[in-house]
């Protein structure tokens, strides 16, 4: 199994037969791309829930005020 | 049919169902990604003529192939929005446009990173796939900016639906006309993409795994952002209120 | 009471007449695309190079792209004032099929803003030292191409009719869509220059034109209903 | 919700129901404008839609004319869905909204020539008379951008005189009209009602029209 | 009562903030000029020729002309909505010198629509196969050129502020005026390509810029007073 | 011509003359709108400009604010030409025209923040109070294109509460306001007059304000 690995040393692995920059930047790009499009939606969900909570409180406040205004 | 549709149309239903599916999808995505990446990076034997750069293609081809799926997707979503007035379809379409732009961009980027090795240039107008992908990106950005320009969300939904339908037809026309145009320039073209693509089964198996992984990633990301969209648009509805207060 | 209701064709002609009248009153709609076209084309000798050999190479492309821009930007005036003063609502509320009324508007708009540009193109072709033999093909391809762009543009305009300033977003939406037209148009001219027959390309454009005449107004009509909503 | 319903019964003798709305519901964003809104519009009836600012009058009018379709409920034209009746409905509808549909470049005559020709064939002296009647004598030839706010509105009101439409839908037609104009417009509405047509109008004015029906929102 | 009246600088900042806020809310004012620029540039390889030798020759000119068009067309959004909703009248009635308020509006508009275009230009320079050594000059010349065009454009916009659709007429008025900028800009790039020093041209553009900053807003202010009349 | 002149004498005790127009003449195209128009606006005065459609009310208002300069005659601000007084005049003028000056993209708060900051420094809770007072509670955050015609007008009217301007020039501020809104606005005008400021307003309504002065055109 392990001998199927194409690289005898880590340096070789990094170097990618001279194409290190391109190969690694492609994989880096890909990683960023995947991470961003998974993490941003998750973060956004938190934000939305926070906002909705705040909004709910404000509305409750408005309603109570209006009811007092009527009296 | 109708019952089924209206049921499927209901954001609440989708939110709950997708909630059930997400963990499995994510698990599958993680598995395929790791297999694909590890194999691609460590085990894939170097291509006889392209050396280790064939590792780029695994990612590139997967992303590129997937990015071709977006306009058909938006076409379907658009039709559903216009014909059946299904809110959910528009929520999907909105995020599909954005994600699609991402995919097209990554295709371009990885492609040109490969090109800089293969052709010694980062960009090549004489390759039809590059050009048509570029214009697919433009069309997607057009849809996105139309959405952001229109203030009323109802209007924006239908307008973008119509535009994506027209755009999808156009992408096809563009693709073919560009290819044709390109054949006339082949003579002078220094390279043509894909003629000397790495061969050998390992390469294509690795690519296949990556393609599956990328499709899984697409659906996960799309579902996540659609769920956010649902929360925002249905924020007044009973079930969202409860859900918010629970969390 | 229902006796003297108008036929659709009457409404079609009334709309066509009205739009031509308006265009004729505010001459800008007629003159500007024309002017713009000439000015943009004449920027290239300044910006790139005044030598006629260089110009010859780029002439066809420059003219076609400038036409593309001119007709895209002229679209801005279509539907706009109608939307602002409410005439568009009246149009939507008319008992006649919207397809024809929209078509009438598109036709009048092309007559006013597209045609003049096409007619002046040989002059600019000369200024850019395009070989004489290509004039015919150039004009023909433009005659076929500009209506297509107007029809496509009309959809985008109808979608953005509510926006204040939309010149740019129009271009952003429609320029990518008009790439096929650009390709075949320029290929046709190139073919003539290489003394090949441009008929193939031209007939392809003819097909595109007939398709878009029959479909685009439907899309525009739908778009109008959407955005007046 | 709808204070119009009662009147309808008292009125219903003088004509059949033209337009009937049932269970109308409309919400913009997350605000419910109206729900379970029922009313009938009967031939020979003038129905004034009342309500505070933002109560949804304009929205309701546009919904009835099919200019706005995010609503729920049923709207029937002589008992049939408007979708089926489209030609018939639109050929007997005349709508004047916040935007009056008067092109600034054209002069009053040219404006009317077009906007009327969408509904019926009109002769120029019909138009001249109408313009004269709304007090634009002498302005027939001057382009509309040179007209004052009220004068432009009068151009659109001239259509009321010419058009054969049975149903008028007018959204705040009284704004910027002076006292004389208001009185005149009230007369138009009345005569339309008497001739068996019917009118739906929003305004914050207090209309003085005999047996006026009121539909009040929010 | 007169105690808490605002200083002119406060009004300046308030106006600048407001315009940036509006631009930020409707993102299109930021994205579209940018998009338009990229799309227009990428039409040329298709319309003229995809071969890099050809492209190299036309790169500088094409980029400059496209920037010219992008910034001219983006001007359309300046003052428009302010005029339509009456904010412009409020601006004219403010007790502060109009010069600064207009300047604030111009600055925010350039930041939003001019700067992004300049920043992306090297990318397109690469795609058009412009030799690397010219990038610096290109960006510099654009950095000096685009504000000039915005300032000139602002005058034309102020003059045409009453018109509904004016994308074209703006271009027709301002493109001829911006020919000098185009000339010096392209000359500067050409100089670098011929390994001469572009400093002369650039400093000339710097002079133009400082002159137009000090004069153009005055003209715009006057123009606004005229056309709101 | 000007029925205001007499009242001015009776009023002139409660303050000095703020704005005085003499021999005003204006013709659009070839139509004479008004000529030899004289009137004084005195501190603590509410002056309603009346006239049929097209009589030149809007034109007059814009002339007074310096937004329109094709007229003849003299306009003085506390006895001096406005040209010399510019800073003083404009810093105590508040004009609201047919176009109310509310940006559709921004929400009411952001709108007021800017339009008020042109005249004076304002705090956010001043703005919030003003908005609440004109009945836009709950709409503070929603962009103005989602507001109805009347609600947008109310946003502009909120400036009346905040601004320190001594002179208000309002062109048809009542259109599209509902009954409550009208009553409220009339109160604003009154209190402005009592606080020694003065108001010039055109409307076709019949204002109920004690000792109202009327200037009627054509
Ligand atoms: C529609 C979009 C695209 C698809 C479907 C796509 C697909 C592929 C595939 C399948 C290959 C493997 C070789 C072959 O079998 O053809 C490939 C290779 C390649 N792609 Fe793409 N690609 C796309 C866009 C791009 C773009 C936008 C670029 C550059 C910016 C690019 C640059 C390359 C390069 C340089 C190669 C290597 C070609 C060779 O073997 O010499 N591709 N692409
Ligand atoms: N740009 C213009 N060119 C020529 N004439 C004009 C122009 N603008 C207005 N007028 C004329 O000036 C006259 C007065 O216009 P103005 O808007 O002041 O009337 P108004 O009193 O405000 O009427 P309303 O009550 O309808 O608002 C009108 O008869 C109109 O014909
Ligand atoms: N595009 C929109 N998006 C969201 N909400 C909107 C939109 N247009 C209108 N609304 C909301 O709909 C409500 C009703 O608007 P509408 O114009 O029908 O009121 P109206 O009764 O005509 O008021 P007015 O008497 O001021 O004309 C308003 O409260 C407004 O907030
Ligand atoms: Mg309304
Ligand atoms: Mg007026």
Coordinates of N, CA and C in Angstrom, one line a residue, chain F residues 16-193:
Chain F
X16 N -41.5 91.3 12.6 CA -41.1 92.1 11.5 C -41.3 91.3 10.2
X17 N -41.1 92.0 9.1 CA -41.3 91.3 7.8 C -40.2 90.4 7.5
X18 N -40.4 89.2 7.2 CA -39.4 88.2 6.9 C -39.0 88.3 5.4
X19 N -40.0 88.1 4.6 CA -39.8 88.0 3.2 C -40.8 89.0 2.5
X20 N -40.3 89.8 1.6 CA -41.2 90.7 0.9 C -40.9 90.7 -0.6
X21 N -42.0 90.5 -1.3 CA -41.9 90.5 -2.8 C -42.5 91.7 -3.3
X22 N -41.9 92.3 -4.3 CA -42.5 93.5 -4.9 C -42.4 93.4 -6.4
X23 N -43.6 93.7 -7.1 CA -43.6 93.8 -8.5 C -43.2 92.5 -9.2
X24 N -43.5 91.4 -8.6 CA -43.0 90.1 -9.2 C -43.8 89.9 -10.6
X25 N -43.0 89.5 -11.6 CA -43.6 89.2 -12.9 C -43.0 87.9 -13.4
X26 N -43.9 87.0 -13.9 CA -43.3 85.8 -14.5 C -44.2 85.3 -15.6
X27 N -43.6 85.0 -16.7 CA -44.3 84.4 -17.9 C -43.6 83.2 -18.3
X28 N -44.3 82.1 -18.5 CA -43.7 80.9 -19.1 C -44.1 80.9 -20.5
X29 N -43.2 80.5 -21.4 CA -43.5 80.7 -22.8 C -44.0 82.1 -23.1
X30 N -45.3 82.1 -23.5 CA -45.8 83.5 -23.8 C -47.0 83.8 -22.8
X31 N -47.2 82.9 -21.8 CA -48.3 83.0 -20.9 C -47.9 83.8 -19.7
X32 N -48.5 84.9 -19.4 CA -48.2 85.6 -18.2 C -48.8 84.9 -17.0
X33 N -48.0 84.5 -16.0 CA -48.5 83.8 -14.9 C -49.0 84.8 -13.8
X34 N -48.1 85.7 -13.5 CA -48.6 86.8 -12.5 C -47.7 88.0 -12.8
X35 N -48.3 89.2 -12.6 CA -47.5 90.4 -12.7 C -47.9 91.4 -11.7
X36 N -47.0 92.3 -11.3 CA -47.2 93.3 -10.2 C -47.6 92.5 -9.0
X37 N -47.1 91.4 -8.7 CA -47.4 90.7 -7.5 C -46.6 91.2 -6.3
X38 N -47.3 91.7 -5.3 CA -46.7 92.2 -4.1 C -47.2 91.4 -3.0
X39 N -46.3 91.0 -2.1 CA -46.8 90.5 -0.8 C -45.7 90.5 0.2
X40 N -46.1 90.5 1.5 CA -45.1 90.4 2.6 C -45.4 89.1 3.4
X41 N -44.3 88.5 3.8 CA -44.5 87.4 4.7 C -43.9 87.8 6.0
X42 N -44.7 87.7 7.1 CA -44.3 88.3 8.4 C -44.1 87.2 9.4
X43 N -43.2 87.4 10.3 CA -42.9 86.4 11.3 C -44.2 86.0 12.0
X44 N -44.4 84.7 12.2 CA -45.6 84.2 12.8 C -46.8 84.2 11.9
X45 N -46.5 84.1 10.6 CA -47.6 84.1 9.7 C -47.7 82.8 8.9
X46 N -48.9 82.3 8.6 CA -49.0 81.2 7.7 C -49.7 81.8 6.4
X47 N -49.0 81.7 5.3 CA -49.6 82.3 4.1 C -49.9 81.2 3.1
X48 N -51.2 81.0 2.8 CA -51.6 80.0 1.8 C -51.7 80.6 0.4
X49 N -51.0 80.0 -0.5 CA -51.0 80.4 -1.9 C -52.1 79.6 -2.6
X50 N -53.1 80.3 -3.1 CA -54.2 79.6 -3.8 C -54.2 79.9 -5.3
X51 N -54.9 79.1 -6.0 CA -55.0 79.3 -7.4 C -55.4 78.1 -8.2
X52 N -56.0 78.2 -9.3 CA -56.5 77.1 -10.1 C -55.2 76.4 -10.6
X53 N -55.4 75.2 -11.2 CA -54.3 74.5 -11.8 C -53.7 75.3 -12.9
X54 N -52.3 75.4 -12.8 CA -51.6 76.1 -13.8 C -51.6 77.6 -13.6
X55 N -52.0 78.0 -12.4 CA -52.0 79.5 -12.2 C -50.6 79.9 -11.7
X56 N -49.7 79.1 -11.4 CA -48.3 79.5 -11.2 C -47.9 79.4 -9.8
X57 N -48.6 78.6 -8.9 CA -48.2 78.4 -7.5 C -46.8 77.8 -7.4
X58 N -46.6 76.7 -8.0 CA -45.3 76.0 -7.9 C -44.2 76.9 -8.4
X59 N -44.5 77.6 -9.6 CA -43.5 78.5 -10.1 C -43.1 79.5 -9.1
X60 N -44.1 80.1 -8.5 CA -43.9 81.2 -7.5 C -43.0 80.7 -6.3
X61 N -43.4 79.5 -5.8 CA -42.6 79.0 -4.7 C -41.1 78.8 -5.1
X62 N -40.9 78.2 -6.3 CA -39.6 77.9 -6.7 C -38.8 79.2 -6.9
X63 N -39.5 80.3 -7.4 CA -38.9 81.5 -7.6 C -38.4 82.1 -6.2
X64 N -39.2 82.0 -5.2 CA -38.9 82.5 -3.9 C -37.7 81.8 -3.3
X65 N -37.6 80.5 -3.6 CA -36.4 79.7 -3.1 C -35.2 79.9 -3.9
X66 N -35.3 80.6 -5.0 CA -34.1 80.7 -5.9 C -33.9 79.5 -6.8
X67 N -34.9 78.6 -6.9 CA -34.7 77.5 -7.7 C -35.1 77.8 -9.2
X68 N -35.7 79.0 -9.3 CA -36.2 79.3 -10.7 C -35.9 80.8 -10.8
X69 N -35.2 81.2 -11.9 CA -34.8 82.6 -11.9 C -35.3 83.4 -13.1
X70 N -36.3 82.8 -13.9 CA -36.8 83.6 -15.0 C -38.0 84.4 -14.5
X71 N -37.8 85.5 -13.7 CA -38.8 86.4 -13.2 C -38.3 87.8 -13.2
X72 N -39.2 88.7 -13.0 CA -38.7 90.1 -12.8 C -39.3 90.6 -11.5
X73 N -38.7 91.6 -10.9 CA -39.2 92.1 -9.6 C -38.2 91.9 -8.5
X74 N -38.5 92.3 -7.3 CA -37.5 92.2 -6.2 C -38.1 91.3 -5.1
X75 N -37.2 90.5 -4.6 CA -37.5 89.7 -3.4 C -36.5 90.0 -2.3
X76 N -37.0 90.4 -1.1 CA -36.1 90.8 -0.1 C -36.3 89.9 1.2
X77 N -35.1 89.6 1.8 CA -35.1 88.8 3.0 C -34.7 89.8 4.1
X78 N -35.6 90.0 5.1 CA -35.4 91.0 6.1 C -34.8 92.3 5.5
X79 N -35.4 92.7 4.4 CA -35.1 94.0 3.8 C -33.9 94.0 2.9
X80 N -33.2 92.9 2.8 CA -32.0 92.9 2.0 C -32.2 91.9 0.8
X81 N -31.5 92.2 -0.3 CA -31.6 91.2 -1.4 C -31.0 89.9 -1.0
X82 N -31.7 88.8 -1.4 CA -31.3 87.5 -1.0 C -29.9 87.2 -1.5
X83 N -29.5 87.7 -2.6 CA -28.1 87.5 -3.2 C -27.1 87.8 -2.1
X84 N -27.3 89.0 -1.4 CA -26.3 89.3 -0.4 C -26.4 88.5 0.9
X85 N -27.7 88.1 1.1 CA -28.0 87.4 2.4 C -27.9 85.9 2.3
X86 N -27.4 85.4 1.1 CA -27.6 84.0 0.8 C -27.4 83.1 2.0
X87 N -26.2 83.1 2.7 CA -26.0 82.2 3.8 C -27.1 82.2 4.8
X88 N -27.4 83.5 5.2 CA -28.5 83.6 6.2 C -29.8 83.1 5.8
X89 N -30.2 83.4 4.5 CA -31.5 83.0 4.0 C -31.5 81.5 3.9
X90 N -30.6 80.9 3.3 CA -30.7 79.4 3.0 C -30.6 78.6 4.3
X91 N -29.8 79.2 5.3 CA -29.7 78.4 6.6 C -31.0 78.5 7.4
X92 N -32.0 79.4 7.0 CA -33.2 79.4 7.7 C -34.4 79.1 6.8
X93 N -34.1 78.4 5.7 CA -35.2 78.0 4.7 C -35.3 76.5 4.7
X94 N -36.6 76.1 4.7 CA -36.8 74.7 4.5 C -37.9 74.5 3.4
X95 N -37.5 73.9 2.3 CA -38.4 73.8 1.1 C -38.8 72.3 0.9
X96 N -40.0 72.0 0.7 CA -40.4 70.7 0.3 C -41.4 70.8 -0.9
X97 N -41.0 70.3 -2.0 CA -41.7 70.5 -3.3 C -42.5 69.3 -3.7
X98 N -43.0 69.3 -4.9 CA -43.7 68.2 -5.5 C -42.9 66.9 -5.3
X99 N -41.6 67.1 -5.6 CA -40.6 65.9 -5.3 C -40.1 66.1 -3.9
X100 N -40.3 65.1 -3.0 CA -40.2 65.4 -1.6 C -38.7 65.3 -1.1
X101 N -37.8 64.8 -2.0 CA -36.4 64.7 -1.5 C -36.2 63.5 -0.6
X102 N -36.8 62.4 -0.9 CA -36.6 61.2 -0.1 C -36.0 60.1 -1.0
X103 N -34.8 59.7 -0.7 CA -34.1 58.7 -1.5 C -34.8 57.3 -1.3
X104 N -35.2 56.6 -2.5 CA -35.9 55.4 -2.4 C -35.1 54.3 -1.8
X105 N -33.8 54.3 -2.0 CA -32.9 53.2 -1.6 C -32.7 53.2 -0.1
X106 N -32.6 54.4 0.5 CA -32.2 54.6 1.9 C -33.5 54.4 2.7
X107 N -33.3 54.1 4.0 CA -34.5 54.0 4.8 C -34.7 55.4 5.5
X108 N -35.9 55.6 6.1 CA -36.2 56.9 6.6 C -35.1 57.5 7.5
X109 N -34.5 56.7 8.4 CA -33.5 57.3 9.2 C -32.3 57.8 8.4
X110 N -31.8 57.0 7.5 CA -30.6 57.5 6.7 C -31.0 58.7 5.9
X111 N -32.2 58.7 5.4 CA -32.7 59.9 4.6 C -32.6 61.1 5.5
X112 N -33.2 61.1 6.7 CA -33.2 62.3 7.5 C -31.8 62.7 8.0
X113 N -31.0 61.7 8.3 CA -29.7 62.0 8.7 C -29.0 62.9 7.8
X114 N -29.1 62.6 6.5 CA -28.5 63.5 5.5 C -29.2 64.8 5.4
X115 N -30.5 64.7 5.0 CA -31.2 66.0 4.7 C -31.2 67.0 5.8
X116 N -31.2 66.5 7.1 CA -31.2 67.4 8.2 C -29.8 67.9 8.4
X117 N -28.8 67.0 8.1 CA -27.4 67.5 8.4 C -27.0 68.6 7.5
X118 N -27.7 68.9 6.5 CA -27.4 70.0 5.6 C -27.6 71.3 6.4
X119 N -28.6 71.3 7.3 CA -29.0 72.5 8.0 C -28.3 72.5 9.4
X120 N -28.4 71.4 10.1 CA -27.9 71.4 11.5 C -27.4 70.0 11.8
X121 N -26.7 70.0 13.0 CA -26.3 68.7 13.5 C -27.5 68.0 14.2
X122 N -27.8 66.8 13.8 CA -28.9 66.1 14.5 C -28.5 64.8 15.1
X123 N -29.1 64.4 16.2 CA -28.8 63.1 16.8 C -29.8 62.1 16.4
X124 N -29.4 60.8 16.5 CA -30.3 59.8 15.9 C -31.6 59.8 16.7
X125 N -31.6 60.0 18.0 CA -32.9 59.8 18.7 C -33.8 61.0 18.4
X126 N -33.3 62.2 18.0 CA -34.1 63.2 17.5 C -34.9 62.7 16.3
X127 N -34.1 62.0 15.4 CA -34.8 61.5 14.2 C -35.8 60.4 14.5
X128 N -35.4 59.5 15.4 CA -36.4 58.5 15.8 C -37.7 59.1 16.3
X129 N -37.6 60.1 17.2 CA -38.8 60.7 17.7 C -39.6 61.3 16.6
X130 N -38.9 62.0 15.7 CA -39.7 62.7 14.7 C -40.4 61.6 13.8
X131 N -39.7 60.5 13.5 CA -40.4 59.5 12.7 C -41.6 58.9 13.4
X132 N -41.4 58.7 14.7 CA -42.5 58.2 15.5 C -43.7 59.1 15.4
X133 N -43.3 60.4 15.6 CA -44.4 61.4 15.6 C -45.2 61.4 14.3
X134 N -44.6 61.2 13.2 CA -45.3 61.3 11.9 C -45.9 59.9 11.6
X135 N -45.8 59.0 12.6 CA -46.6 57.7 12.4 C -45.8 56.7 11.6
X136 N -44.5 56.8 11.6 CA -43.7 55.8 10.8 C -43.0 54.8 11.7
X137 N -43.5 54.7 13.0 CA -43.0 53.7 13.9 C -43.0 52.4 13.2
X138 N -41.9 51.6 13.3 CA -41.9 50.3 12.7 C -41.4 50.3 11.2
X139 N -41.4 51.5 10.6 CA -40.9 51.6 9.2 C -39.5 52.2 9.2
X140 N -39.0 52.5 10.4 CA -37.7 53.3 10.3 C -36.6 52.5 9.5
X141 N -36.7 51.2 9.5 CA -35.6 50.5 8.9 C -35.9 50.0 7.5
X142 N -37.1 50.2 7.1 CA -37.5 49.6 5.8 C -37.2 50.7 4.7
X143 N -36.5 50.2 3.6 CA -36.1 51.2 2.5 C -37.4 51.9 2.0
X144 N -37.2 53.1 1.5 CA -38.4 53.9 1.2 C -39.1 53.5 0.0
X145 N -38.5 52.6 -0.9 CA -39.3 52.2 -2.0 C -40.4 51.3 -1.6
X146 N -40.3 50.7 -0.4 CA -41.4 49.9 0.1 C -42.5 50.7 0.8
X147 N -42.3 52.0 0.9 CA -43.3 52.8 1.5 C -44.4 53.3 0.5
X148 N -45.6 53.5 1.0 CA -46.6 53.9 0.1 C -46.4 55.4 -0.2
X149 N -47.2 55.9 -1.1 CA -47.1 57.3 -1.5 C -47.1 58.2 -0.3
X150 N -48.1 58.1 0.5 CA -48.3 58.9 1.7 C -47.2 58.7 2.7
X151 N -46.8 57.5 2.9 CA -45.7 57.3 3.9 C -44.4 58.0 3.5
X152 N -44.1 58.0 2.2 CA -42.9 58.7 1.8 C -43.0 60.2 2.1
X153 N -44.2 60.7 1.8 CA -44.4 62.1 2.1 C -44.2 62.4 3.6
X154 N -44.7 61.5 4.4 CA -44.5 61.6 5.9 C -43.0 61.7 6.2
X155 N -42.2 60.9 5.6 CA -40.8 61.0 5.9 C -40.3 62.4 5.7
X156 N -40.7 63.0 4.6 CA -40.2 64.4 4.3 C -40.8 65.3 5.4
X157 N -42.0 65.1 5.8 CA -42.6 66.0 6.8 C -41.9 65.9 8.2
X158 N -41.3 64.7 8.4 CA -40.6 64.6 9.7 C -39.5 65.7 9.8
X159 N -39.0 66.2 8.7 CA -38.0 67.3 8.8 C -38.6 68.5 9.4
X160 N -39.9 68.7 9.3 CA -40.5 69.9 9.9 C -40.3 69.9 11.4
X161 N -40.3 68.7 11.9 CA -40.2 68.6 13.4 C -38.8 68.9 13.8
X162 N -37.8 68.4 13.1 CA -36.4 68.5 13.5 C -35.8 69.9 13.2
X163 N -36.2 70.4 12.0 CA -35.4 71.5 11.5 C -35.6 72.8 12.3
X164 N -34.6 73.6 12.4 CA -34.7 74.9 13.1 C -35.1 76.0 12.2
X165 N -35.4 75.7 10.9 CA -35.6 76.7 9.9 C -36.8 77.6 10.3
X166 N -36.6 79.0 10.1 CA -37.6 79.9 10.4 C -38.7 80.0 9.3
X167 N -38.3 79.7 8.1 CA -39.2 79.8 7.0 C -39.5 78.5 6.3
X168 N -40.7 78.1 6.3 CA -41.1 76.9 5.6 C -41.7 77.2 4.3
X169 N -41.3 76.6 3.2 CA -42.0 76.7 1.9 C -42.4 75.3 1.5
X170 N -43.7 75.1 1.5 CA -44.3 73.8 1.2 C -45.2 73.8 0.0
X171 N -44.9 73.0 -1.0 CA -45.7 72.9 -2.2 C -46.6 71.7 -2.2
X172 N -47.9 71.9 -1.9 CA -48.8 70.8 -1.9 C -48.4 69.7 -1.0
X173 N -48.1 70.0 0.3 CA -47.7 68.9 1.2 C -48.8 68.0 1.6
X174 N -50.1 68.3 1.3 CA -51.2 67.5 1.8 C -51.6 66.4 0.8
X175 N -51.2 66.5 -0.4 CA -51.6 65.4 -1.3 C -51.1 64.1 -0.8
X176 N -52.0 63.1 -0.9 CA -51.7 61.7 -0.5 C -51.6 61.5 1.0
X177 N -51.8 62.6 1.8 CA -51.9 62.4 3.2 C -53.3 62.0 3.6
X178 N -53.5 61.1 4.6 CA -54.8 60.8 5.0 C -55.3 61.8 6.0
X179 N -56.6 61.6 6.4 CA -57.2 62.7 7.3 C -56.3 62.9 8.5
X180 N -55.9 61.9 9.2 CA -55.1 62.1 10.4 C -53.9 62.9 10.0
X181 N -53.2 62.5 8.9 CA -52.0 63.2 8.5 C -52.2 64.7 8.3
X182 N -53.4 65.0 7.6 CA -53.7 66.4 7.3 C -53.8 67.2 8.6
X183 N -54.6 66.6 9.6 CA -54.8 67.3 10.8 C -53.4 67.6 11.5
X184 N -52.6 66.6 11.5 CA -51.3 66.7 12.2 C -50.5 67.8 11.5
X185 N -50.4 67.8 10.2 CA -49.6 68.8 9.5 C -50.1 70.2 9.8
X186 N -51.5 70.3 9.8 CA -52.0 71.6 10.2 C -51.5 72.1 11.5
X187 N -51.4 71.2 12.5 CA -50.9 71.5 13.8 C -49.4 72.0 13.7
X188 N -48.6 71.3 12.9 CA -47.2 71.7 12.7 C -47.2 73.1 12.3
X189 N -47.9 73.4 11.2 CA -47.9 74.8 10.7 C -48.2 75.8 11.7
X190 N -49.3 75.5 12.5 CA -49.7 76.4 13.5 C -48.6 76.7 14.5
X191 N -48.0 75.6 15.1 CA -47.0 75.8 16.1 C -45.8 76.5 15.6
X192 N -45.5 76.2 14.3 CA -44.4 77.0 13.7 C -44.7 78.5 13.7
X193 N -45.9 78.8 13.3 CA -46.3 80.2 13.4 C -46.2 80.8 14.8

